[in-house]
Coordinates of N, CA and C in Angstrom, one line a residue:
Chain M
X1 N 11.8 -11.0 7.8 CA 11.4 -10.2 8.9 C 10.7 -8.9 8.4
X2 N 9.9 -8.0 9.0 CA 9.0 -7.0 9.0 C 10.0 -6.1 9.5
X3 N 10.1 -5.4 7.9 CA 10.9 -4.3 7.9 C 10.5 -3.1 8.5
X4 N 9.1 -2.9 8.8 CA 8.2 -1.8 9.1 C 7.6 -2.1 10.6
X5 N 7.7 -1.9 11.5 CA 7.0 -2.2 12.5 C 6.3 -1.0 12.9
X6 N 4.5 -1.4 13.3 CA 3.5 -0.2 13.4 C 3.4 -1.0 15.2
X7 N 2.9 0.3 15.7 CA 2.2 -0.5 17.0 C 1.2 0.8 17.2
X8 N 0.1 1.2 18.2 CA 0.0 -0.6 18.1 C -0.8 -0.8 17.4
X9 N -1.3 -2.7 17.3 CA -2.1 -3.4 16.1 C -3.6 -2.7 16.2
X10 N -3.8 -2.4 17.3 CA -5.3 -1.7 17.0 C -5.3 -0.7 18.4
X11 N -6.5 -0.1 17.9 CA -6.5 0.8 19.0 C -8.2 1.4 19.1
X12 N -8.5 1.6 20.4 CA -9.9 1.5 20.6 C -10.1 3.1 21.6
X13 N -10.4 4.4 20.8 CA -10.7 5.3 22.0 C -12.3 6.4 21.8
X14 N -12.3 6.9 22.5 CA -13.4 7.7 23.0 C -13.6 9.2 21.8
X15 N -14.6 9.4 21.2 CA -14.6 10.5 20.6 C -14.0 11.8 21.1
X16 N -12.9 12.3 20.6 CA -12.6 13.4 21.5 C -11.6 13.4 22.1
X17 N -10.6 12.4 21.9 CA -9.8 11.9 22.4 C -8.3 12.2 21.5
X18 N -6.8 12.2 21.5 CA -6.0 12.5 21.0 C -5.3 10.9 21.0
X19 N -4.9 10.6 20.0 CA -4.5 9.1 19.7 C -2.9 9.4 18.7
X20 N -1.8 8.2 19.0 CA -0.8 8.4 18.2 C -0.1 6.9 17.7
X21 N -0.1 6.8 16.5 CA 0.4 5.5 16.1 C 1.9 6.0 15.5
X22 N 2.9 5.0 15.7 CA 4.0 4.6 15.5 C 4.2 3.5 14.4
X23 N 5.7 3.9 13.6 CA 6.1 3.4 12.8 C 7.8 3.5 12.5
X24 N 8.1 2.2 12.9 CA 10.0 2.3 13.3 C 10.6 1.3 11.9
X25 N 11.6 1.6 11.6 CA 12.2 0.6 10.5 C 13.5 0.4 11.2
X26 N 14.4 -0.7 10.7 CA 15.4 -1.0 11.1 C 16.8 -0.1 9.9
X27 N 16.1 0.1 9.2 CA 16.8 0.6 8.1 C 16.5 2.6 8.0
X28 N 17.0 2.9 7.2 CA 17.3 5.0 7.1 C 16.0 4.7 5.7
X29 N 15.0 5.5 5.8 CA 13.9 5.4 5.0 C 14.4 6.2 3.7
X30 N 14.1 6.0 2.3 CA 13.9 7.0 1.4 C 13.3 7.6 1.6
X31 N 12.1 7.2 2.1 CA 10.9 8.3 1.6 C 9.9 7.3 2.9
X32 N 9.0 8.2 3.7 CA 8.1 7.4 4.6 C 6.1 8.2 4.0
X33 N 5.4 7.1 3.4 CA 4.3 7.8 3.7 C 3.0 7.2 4.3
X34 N 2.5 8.1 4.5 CA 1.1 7.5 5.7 C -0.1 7.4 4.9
X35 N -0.8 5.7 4.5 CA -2.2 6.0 4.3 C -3.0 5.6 5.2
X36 N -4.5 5.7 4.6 CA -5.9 5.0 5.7 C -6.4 4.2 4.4
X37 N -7.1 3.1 5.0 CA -7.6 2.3 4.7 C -9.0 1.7 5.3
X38 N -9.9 1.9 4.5 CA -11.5 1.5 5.2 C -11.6 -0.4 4.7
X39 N -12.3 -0.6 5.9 CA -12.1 -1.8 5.5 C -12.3 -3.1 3.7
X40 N -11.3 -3.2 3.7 CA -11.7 -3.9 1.8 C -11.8 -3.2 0.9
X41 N -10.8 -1.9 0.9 CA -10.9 -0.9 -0.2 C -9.5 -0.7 -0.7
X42 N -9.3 0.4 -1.5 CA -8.1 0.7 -1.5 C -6.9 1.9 -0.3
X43 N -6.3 2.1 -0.9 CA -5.4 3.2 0.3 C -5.4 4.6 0.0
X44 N -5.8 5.1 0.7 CA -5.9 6.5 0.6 C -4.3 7.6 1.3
X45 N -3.9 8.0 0.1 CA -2.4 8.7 0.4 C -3.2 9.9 1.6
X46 N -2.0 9.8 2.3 CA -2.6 11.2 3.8 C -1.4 11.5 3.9
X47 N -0.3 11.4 4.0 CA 1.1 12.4 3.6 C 2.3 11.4 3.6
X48 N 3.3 12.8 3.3 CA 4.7 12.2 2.9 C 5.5 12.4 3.5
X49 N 6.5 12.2 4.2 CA 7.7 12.6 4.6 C 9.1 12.3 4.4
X50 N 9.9 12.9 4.3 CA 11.2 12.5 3.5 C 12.3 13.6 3.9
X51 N 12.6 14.3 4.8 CA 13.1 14.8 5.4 C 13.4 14.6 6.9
X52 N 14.7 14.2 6.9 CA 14.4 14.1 8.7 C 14.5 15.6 9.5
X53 N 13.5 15.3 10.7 CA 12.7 15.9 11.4 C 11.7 16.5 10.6
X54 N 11.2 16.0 9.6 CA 10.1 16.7 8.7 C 8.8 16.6 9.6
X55 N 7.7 17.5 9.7 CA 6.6 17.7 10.6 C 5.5 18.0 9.7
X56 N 4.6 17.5 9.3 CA 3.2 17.7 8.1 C 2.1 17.7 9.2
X57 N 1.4 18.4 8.7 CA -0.3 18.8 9.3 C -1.3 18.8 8.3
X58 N -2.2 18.0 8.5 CA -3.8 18.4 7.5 C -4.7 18.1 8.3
X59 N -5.4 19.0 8.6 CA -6.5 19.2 9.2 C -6.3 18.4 10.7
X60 N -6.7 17.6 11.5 CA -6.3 17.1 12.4 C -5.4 16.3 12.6
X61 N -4.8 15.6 12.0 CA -3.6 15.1 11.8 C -2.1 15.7 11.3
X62 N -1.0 15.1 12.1 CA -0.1 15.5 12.1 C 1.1 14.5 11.9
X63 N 2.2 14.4 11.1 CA 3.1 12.8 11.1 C 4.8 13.7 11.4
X64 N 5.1 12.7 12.0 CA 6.7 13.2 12.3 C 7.6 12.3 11.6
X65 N 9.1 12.5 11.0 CA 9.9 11.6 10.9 C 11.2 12.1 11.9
X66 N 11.8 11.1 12.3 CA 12.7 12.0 13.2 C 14.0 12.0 12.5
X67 N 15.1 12.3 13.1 CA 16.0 13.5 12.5 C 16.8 11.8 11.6
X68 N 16.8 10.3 12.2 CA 17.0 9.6 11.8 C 17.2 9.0 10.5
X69 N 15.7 9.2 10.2 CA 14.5 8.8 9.3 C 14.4 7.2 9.8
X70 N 13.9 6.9 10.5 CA 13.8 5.7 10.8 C 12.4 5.4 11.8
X71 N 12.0 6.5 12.1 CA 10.8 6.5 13.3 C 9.9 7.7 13.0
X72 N 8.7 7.1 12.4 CA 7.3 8.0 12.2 C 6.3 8.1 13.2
X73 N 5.7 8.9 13.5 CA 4.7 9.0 14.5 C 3.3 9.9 13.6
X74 N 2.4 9.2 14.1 CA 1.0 9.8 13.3 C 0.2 10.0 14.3
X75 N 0.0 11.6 14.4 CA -1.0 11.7 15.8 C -2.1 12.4 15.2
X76 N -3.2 12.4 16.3 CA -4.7 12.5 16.0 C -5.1 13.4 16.4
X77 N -6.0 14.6 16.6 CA -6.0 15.5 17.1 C -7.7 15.6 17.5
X78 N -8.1 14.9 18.9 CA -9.3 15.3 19.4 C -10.3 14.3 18.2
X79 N -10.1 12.7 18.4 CA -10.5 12.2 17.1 C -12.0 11.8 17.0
X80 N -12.2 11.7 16.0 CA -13.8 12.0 15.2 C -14.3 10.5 14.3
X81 N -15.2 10.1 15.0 CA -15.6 8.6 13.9 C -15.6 8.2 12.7
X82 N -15.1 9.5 11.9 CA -14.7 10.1 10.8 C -12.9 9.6 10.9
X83 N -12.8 8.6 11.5 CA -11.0 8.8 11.6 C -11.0 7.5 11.8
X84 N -12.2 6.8 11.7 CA -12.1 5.0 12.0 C -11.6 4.8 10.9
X85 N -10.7 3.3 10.6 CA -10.5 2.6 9.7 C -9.1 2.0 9.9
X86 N -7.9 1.9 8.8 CA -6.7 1.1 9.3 C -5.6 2.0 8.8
X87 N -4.7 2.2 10.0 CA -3.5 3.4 9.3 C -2.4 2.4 8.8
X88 N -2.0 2.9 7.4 CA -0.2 2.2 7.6 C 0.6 3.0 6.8
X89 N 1.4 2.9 7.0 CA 2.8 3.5 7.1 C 3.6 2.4 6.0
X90 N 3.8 3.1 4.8 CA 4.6 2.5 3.6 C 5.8 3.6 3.4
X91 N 7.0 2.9 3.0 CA 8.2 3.3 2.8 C 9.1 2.7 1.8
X92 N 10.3 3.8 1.0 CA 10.8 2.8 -0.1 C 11.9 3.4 1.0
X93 N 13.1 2.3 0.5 CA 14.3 2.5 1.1 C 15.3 2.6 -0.2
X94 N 16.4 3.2 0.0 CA 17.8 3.6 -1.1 C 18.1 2.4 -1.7
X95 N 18.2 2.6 -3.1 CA 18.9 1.1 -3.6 C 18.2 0.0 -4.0
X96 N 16.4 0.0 -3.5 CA 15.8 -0.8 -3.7 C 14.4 -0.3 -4.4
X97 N 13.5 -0.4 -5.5 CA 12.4 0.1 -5.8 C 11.4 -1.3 -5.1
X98 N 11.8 -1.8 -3.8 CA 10.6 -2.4 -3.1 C 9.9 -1.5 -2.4
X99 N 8.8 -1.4 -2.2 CA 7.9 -0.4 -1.3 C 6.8 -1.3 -1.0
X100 N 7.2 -1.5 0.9 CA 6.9 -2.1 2.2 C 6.0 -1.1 2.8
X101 N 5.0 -2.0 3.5 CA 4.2 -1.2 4.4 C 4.1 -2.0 6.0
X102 N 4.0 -1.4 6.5 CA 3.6 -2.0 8.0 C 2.5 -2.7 8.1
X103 N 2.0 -3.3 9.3 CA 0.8 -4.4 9.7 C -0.2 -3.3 10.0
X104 N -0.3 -2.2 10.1 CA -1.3 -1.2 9.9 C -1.9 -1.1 11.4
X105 N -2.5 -0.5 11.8 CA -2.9 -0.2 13.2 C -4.8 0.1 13.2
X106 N -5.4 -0.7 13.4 CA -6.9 -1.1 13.4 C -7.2 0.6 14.2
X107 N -7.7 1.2 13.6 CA -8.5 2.5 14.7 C -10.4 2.4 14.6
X108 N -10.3 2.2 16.0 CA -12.1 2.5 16.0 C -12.2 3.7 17.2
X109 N -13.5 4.4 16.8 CA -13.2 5.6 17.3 C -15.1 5.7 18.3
X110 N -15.2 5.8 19.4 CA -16.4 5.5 19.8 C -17.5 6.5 20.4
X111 N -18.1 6.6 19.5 CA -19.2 8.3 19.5 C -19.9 8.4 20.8
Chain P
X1 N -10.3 13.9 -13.4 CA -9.4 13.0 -13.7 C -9.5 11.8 -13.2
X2 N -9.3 10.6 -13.9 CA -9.9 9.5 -13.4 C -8.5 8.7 -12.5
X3 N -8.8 8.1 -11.2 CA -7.7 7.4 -10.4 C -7.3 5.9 -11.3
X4 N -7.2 5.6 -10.3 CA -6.4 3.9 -10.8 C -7.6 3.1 -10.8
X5 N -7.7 2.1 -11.9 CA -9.0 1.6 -12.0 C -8.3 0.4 -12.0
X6 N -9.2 -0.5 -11.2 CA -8.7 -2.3 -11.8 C -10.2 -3.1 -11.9
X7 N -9.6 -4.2 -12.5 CA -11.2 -4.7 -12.9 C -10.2 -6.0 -13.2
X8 N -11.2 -7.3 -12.3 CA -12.8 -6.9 -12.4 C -12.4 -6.3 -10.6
X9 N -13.6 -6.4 -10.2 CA -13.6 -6.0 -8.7 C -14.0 -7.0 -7.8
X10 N -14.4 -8.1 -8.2 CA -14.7 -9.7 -7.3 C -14.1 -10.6 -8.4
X11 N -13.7 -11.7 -7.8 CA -13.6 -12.6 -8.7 C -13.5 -13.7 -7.8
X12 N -14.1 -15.0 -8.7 CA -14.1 -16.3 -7.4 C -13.1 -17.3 -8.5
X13 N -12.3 -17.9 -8.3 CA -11.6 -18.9 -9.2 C -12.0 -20.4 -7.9
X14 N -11.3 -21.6 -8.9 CA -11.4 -22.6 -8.3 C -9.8 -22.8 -8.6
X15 N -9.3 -23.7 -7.7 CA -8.0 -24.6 -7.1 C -7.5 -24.7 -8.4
X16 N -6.3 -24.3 -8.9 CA -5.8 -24.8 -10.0 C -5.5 -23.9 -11.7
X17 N -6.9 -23.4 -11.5 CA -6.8 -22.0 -12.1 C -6.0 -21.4 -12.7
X18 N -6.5 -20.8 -13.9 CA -5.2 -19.1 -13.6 C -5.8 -17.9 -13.9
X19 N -5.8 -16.7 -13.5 CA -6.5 -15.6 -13.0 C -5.2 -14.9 -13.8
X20 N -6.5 -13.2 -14.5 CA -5.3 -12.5 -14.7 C -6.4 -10.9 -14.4
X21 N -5.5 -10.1 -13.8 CA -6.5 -8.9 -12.9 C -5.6 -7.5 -13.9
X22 N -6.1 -6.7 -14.2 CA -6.1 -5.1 -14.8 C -6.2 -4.6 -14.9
X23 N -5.5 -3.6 -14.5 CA -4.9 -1.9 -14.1 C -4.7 -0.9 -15.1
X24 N -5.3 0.1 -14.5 CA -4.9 1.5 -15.6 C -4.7 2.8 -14.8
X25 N -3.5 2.8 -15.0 CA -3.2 3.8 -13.8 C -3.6 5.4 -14.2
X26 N -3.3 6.2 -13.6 CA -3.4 7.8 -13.5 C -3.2 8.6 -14.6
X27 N -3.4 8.9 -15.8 CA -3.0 9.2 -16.9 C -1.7 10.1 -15.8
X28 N -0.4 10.0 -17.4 CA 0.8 10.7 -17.0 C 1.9 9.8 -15.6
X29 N 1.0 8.4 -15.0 CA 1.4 7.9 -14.6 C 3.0 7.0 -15.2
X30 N 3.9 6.9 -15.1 CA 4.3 5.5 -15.6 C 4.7 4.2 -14.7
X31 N 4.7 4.3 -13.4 CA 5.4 3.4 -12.4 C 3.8 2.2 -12.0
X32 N 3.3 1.4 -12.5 CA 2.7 0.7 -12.2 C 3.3 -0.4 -11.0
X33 N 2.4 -0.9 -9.9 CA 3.0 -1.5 -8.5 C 1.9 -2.6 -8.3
X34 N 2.0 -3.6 -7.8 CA 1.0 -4.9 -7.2 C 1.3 -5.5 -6.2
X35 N 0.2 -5.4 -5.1 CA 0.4 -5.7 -3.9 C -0.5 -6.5 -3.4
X36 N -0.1 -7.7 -2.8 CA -1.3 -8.6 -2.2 C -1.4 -8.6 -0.9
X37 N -2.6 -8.3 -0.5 CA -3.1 -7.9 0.9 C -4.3 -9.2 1.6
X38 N -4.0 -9.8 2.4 CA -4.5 -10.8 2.9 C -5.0 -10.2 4.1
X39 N -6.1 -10.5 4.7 CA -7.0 -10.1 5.7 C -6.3 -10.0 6.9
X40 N -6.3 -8.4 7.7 CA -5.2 -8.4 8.7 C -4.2 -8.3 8.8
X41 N -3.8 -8.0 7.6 CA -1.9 -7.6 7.3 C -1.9 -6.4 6.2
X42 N -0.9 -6.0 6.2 CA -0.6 -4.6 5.3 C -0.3 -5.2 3.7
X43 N -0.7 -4.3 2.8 CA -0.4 -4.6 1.7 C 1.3 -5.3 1.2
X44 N 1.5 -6.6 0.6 CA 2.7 -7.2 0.3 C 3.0 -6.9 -1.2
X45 N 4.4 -6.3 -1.1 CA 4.7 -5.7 -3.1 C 5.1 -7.1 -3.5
X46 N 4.3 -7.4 -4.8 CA 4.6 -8.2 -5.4 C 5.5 -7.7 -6.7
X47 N 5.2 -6.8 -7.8 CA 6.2 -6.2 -8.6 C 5.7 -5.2 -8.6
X48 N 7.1 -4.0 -9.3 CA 6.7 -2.8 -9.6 C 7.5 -2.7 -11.5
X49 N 6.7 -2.3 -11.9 CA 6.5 -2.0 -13.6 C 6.9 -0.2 -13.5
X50 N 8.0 -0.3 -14.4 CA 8.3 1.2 -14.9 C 8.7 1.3 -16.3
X51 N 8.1 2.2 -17.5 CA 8.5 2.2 -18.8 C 8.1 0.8 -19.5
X52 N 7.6 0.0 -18.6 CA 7.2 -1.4 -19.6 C 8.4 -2.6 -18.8
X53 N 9.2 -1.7 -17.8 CA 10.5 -2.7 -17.3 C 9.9 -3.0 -16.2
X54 N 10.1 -4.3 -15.4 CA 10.1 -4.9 -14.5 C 11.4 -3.9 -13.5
X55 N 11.0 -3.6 -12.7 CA 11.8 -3.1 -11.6 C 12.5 -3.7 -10.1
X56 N 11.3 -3.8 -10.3 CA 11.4 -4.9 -8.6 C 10.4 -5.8 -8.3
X57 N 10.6 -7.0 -7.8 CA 10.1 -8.0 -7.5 C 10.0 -8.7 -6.2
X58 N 8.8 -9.0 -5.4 CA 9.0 -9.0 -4.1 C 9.1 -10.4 -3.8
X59 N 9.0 -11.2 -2.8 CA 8.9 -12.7 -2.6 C 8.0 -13.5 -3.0
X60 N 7.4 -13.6 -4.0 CA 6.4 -14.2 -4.7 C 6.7 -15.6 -5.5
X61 N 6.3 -16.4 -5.5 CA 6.7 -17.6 -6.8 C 6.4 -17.6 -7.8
X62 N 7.4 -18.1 -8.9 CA 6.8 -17.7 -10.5 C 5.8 -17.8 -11.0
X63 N 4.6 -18.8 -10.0 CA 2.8 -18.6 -10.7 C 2.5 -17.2 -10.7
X64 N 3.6 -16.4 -10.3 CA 2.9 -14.5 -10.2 C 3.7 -14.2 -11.1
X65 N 3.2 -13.4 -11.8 CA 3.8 -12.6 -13.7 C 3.1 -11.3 -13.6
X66 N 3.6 -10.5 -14.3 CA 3.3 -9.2 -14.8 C 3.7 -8.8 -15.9
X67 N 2.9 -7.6 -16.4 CA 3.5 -7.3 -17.7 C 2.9 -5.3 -17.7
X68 N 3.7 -4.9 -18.6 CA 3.0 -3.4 -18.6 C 3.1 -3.4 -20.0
X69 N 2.0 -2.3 -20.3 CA 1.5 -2.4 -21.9 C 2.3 -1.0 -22.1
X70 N 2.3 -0.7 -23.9 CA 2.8 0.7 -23.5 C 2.2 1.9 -23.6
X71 N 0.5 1.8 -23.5 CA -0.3 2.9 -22.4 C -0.1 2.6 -21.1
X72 N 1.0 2.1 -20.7 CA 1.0 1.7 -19.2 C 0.4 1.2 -18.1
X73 N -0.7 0.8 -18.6 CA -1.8 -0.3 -17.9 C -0.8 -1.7 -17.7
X74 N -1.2 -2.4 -17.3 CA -0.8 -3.3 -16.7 C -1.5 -4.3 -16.6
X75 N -1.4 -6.0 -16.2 CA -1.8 -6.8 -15.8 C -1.3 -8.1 -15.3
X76 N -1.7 -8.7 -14.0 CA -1.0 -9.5 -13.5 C -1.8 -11.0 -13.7
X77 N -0.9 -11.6 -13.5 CA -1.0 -13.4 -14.2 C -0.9 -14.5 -12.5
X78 N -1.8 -15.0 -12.1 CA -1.7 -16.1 -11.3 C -1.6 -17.3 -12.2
X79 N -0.6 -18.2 -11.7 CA -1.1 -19.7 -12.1 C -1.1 -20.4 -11.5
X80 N -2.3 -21.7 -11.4 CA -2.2 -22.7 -10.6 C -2.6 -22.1 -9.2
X81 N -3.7 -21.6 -9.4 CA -4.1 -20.9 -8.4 C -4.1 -22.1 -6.9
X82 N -4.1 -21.2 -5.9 CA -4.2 -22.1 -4.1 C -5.0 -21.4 -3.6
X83 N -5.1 -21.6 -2.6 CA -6.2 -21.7 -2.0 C -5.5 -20.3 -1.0
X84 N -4.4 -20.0 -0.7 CA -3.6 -19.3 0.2 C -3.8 -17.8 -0.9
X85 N -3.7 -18.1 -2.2 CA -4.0 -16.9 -2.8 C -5.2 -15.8 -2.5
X86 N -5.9 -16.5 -2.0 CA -7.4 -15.7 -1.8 C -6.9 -14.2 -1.2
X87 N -7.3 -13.2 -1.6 CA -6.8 -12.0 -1.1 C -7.3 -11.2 -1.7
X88 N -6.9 -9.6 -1.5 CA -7.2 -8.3 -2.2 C -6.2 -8.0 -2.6
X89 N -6.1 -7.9 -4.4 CA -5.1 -7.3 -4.7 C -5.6 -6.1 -5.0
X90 N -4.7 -5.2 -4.8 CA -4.2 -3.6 -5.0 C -3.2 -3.5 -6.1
X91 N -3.4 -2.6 -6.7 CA -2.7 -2.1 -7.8 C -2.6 -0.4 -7.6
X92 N -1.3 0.2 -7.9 CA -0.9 1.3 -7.6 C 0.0 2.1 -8.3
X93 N -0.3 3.7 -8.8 CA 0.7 3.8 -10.2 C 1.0 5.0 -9.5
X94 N 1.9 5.1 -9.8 CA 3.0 6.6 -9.4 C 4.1 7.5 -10.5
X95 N 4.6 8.2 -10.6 CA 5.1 9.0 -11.8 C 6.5 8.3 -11.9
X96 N 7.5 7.7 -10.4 CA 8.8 7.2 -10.8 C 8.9 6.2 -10.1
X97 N 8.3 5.8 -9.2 CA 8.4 4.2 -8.9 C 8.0 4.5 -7.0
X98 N 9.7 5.2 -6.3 CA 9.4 5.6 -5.2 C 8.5 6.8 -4.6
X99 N 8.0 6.8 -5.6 CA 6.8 8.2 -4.8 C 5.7 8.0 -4.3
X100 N 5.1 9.0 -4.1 CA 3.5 8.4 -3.7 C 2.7 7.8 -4.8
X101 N 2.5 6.7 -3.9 CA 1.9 5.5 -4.8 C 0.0 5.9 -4.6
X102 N -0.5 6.0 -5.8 CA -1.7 6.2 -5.4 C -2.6 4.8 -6.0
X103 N -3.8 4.1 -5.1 CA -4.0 2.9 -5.0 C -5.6 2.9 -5.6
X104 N -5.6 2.0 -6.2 CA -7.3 1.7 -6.8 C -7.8 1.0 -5.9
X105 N -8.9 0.3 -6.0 CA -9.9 0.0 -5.4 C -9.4 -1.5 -5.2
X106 N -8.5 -2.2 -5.8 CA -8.7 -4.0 -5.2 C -9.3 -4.7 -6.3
X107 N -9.0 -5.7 -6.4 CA -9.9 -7.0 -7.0 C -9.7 -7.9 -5.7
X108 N -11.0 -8.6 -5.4 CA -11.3 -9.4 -4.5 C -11.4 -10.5 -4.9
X109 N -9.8 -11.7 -4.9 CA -9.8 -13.1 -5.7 C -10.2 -13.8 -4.6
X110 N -11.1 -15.1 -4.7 CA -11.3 -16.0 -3.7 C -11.4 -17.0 -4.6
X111 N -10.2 -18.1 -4.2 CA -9.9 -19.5 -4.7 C -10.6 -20.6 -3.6
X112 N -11.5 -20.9 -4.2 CA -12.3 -22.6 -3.6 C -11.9 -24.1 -3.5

């Protein structure tokens, strides 16, 4: 089973628009971090979180972990076609050096 | 400072095969990681290499091997290549294994 669940699988909005993808585990995360990915490339790190209720900001984006650590939220701020590509959400958990990522969430952004 | 390099960056094999793809991670890196990413799903960990040791190993079948050198490069072994193998692997080195994993560019295997 998919230790990582993202929703949603894609997402289609309007330049200028504020957009938030989700990322739940069934398990207490070590460590949660968020990349992007352009299509057929590699992953680009965009933050980390590892504190519950930890709150990170870079430039228009923002990621939550809640007090849990089990539920990430990656929000967008007024988004730019500059923000197209595939988000996911990778996590190691205690006890295991496996590091899982989610099904990723397709973002197209429409100028 | 140079990121995670793997090579080659395409490669086409035929049915049967064996393929072997390599990584050089971040200078000062030691946690070497391999992940196979099939079109439309998020990257899957196949092993993580630390100090030269095998750490963790994900659901893969023994045609998938790895090994870490001790500049910490790395390289991974298909055998008996399928046709189900076709994917982008990613390779990704980090300072202790769980941290931020930073990711190179892919080798693009396509089995015929």
């Amino acid at each position: 089973s998919q230790e990582l669940e993202q929703s949603p699988q894609s997402l289609i909005v309007q330049e200028g628009k504020n957009l938030t993808i989700n990322c739940t585990s069934s398990k207490t995360l070590y460590g949660l971090y968020w990349y992007k990915q352009k299509y057929g490339e590699g992953l680009i790190f965009l933050m980390m979180l590892q504190k519950g209720g930890e709150e990170k900001s870079h430039e228009k984006i923002t990621a939550k972990l809640d007090e849990k650590k089990q539920q990430s939220s990656l929000h967008i701020t007024a988004s730019q076609p500059s923000h197209a590509g595939i988000y996911l959400c990778g996590a190691a958990f205690s006890g295991t050096y496996k590091y899982i990522f989610g099904t990723g969430t397709r973002l197209k952004v429409l100028a | 400072d140079a990121g995670v390099t793997q090579s080659p960056t395409h490669l086409i094999k035929t049915r049967g095969q064996q393929v072997t793809l390599r990584c050089s991670p971040i200078s000062g890196h030691k946690s070497v990681s391999w992940y196979q990413q099939v079109l439309g799903q998020g990257p899957q960990f196949i092993f993580q290499y630390y100090e030269k040791e095998e750490r963790g190993r994900g659901n893969f079948p023994d045609r998938f091997s790895a090994r870490q050198f001790p500049n910490y490069s790395s390289e991974l072994n298909v055998n008996a290549l399928l046709l189900g193998d076709s994917a982008l692997y990613l390779c990704a080195s980090s300072f202790q294994g769980r941290d931020i994993q930073y990711f190179g560019a892919g080798t693009r295997l396509s089995v015929l």
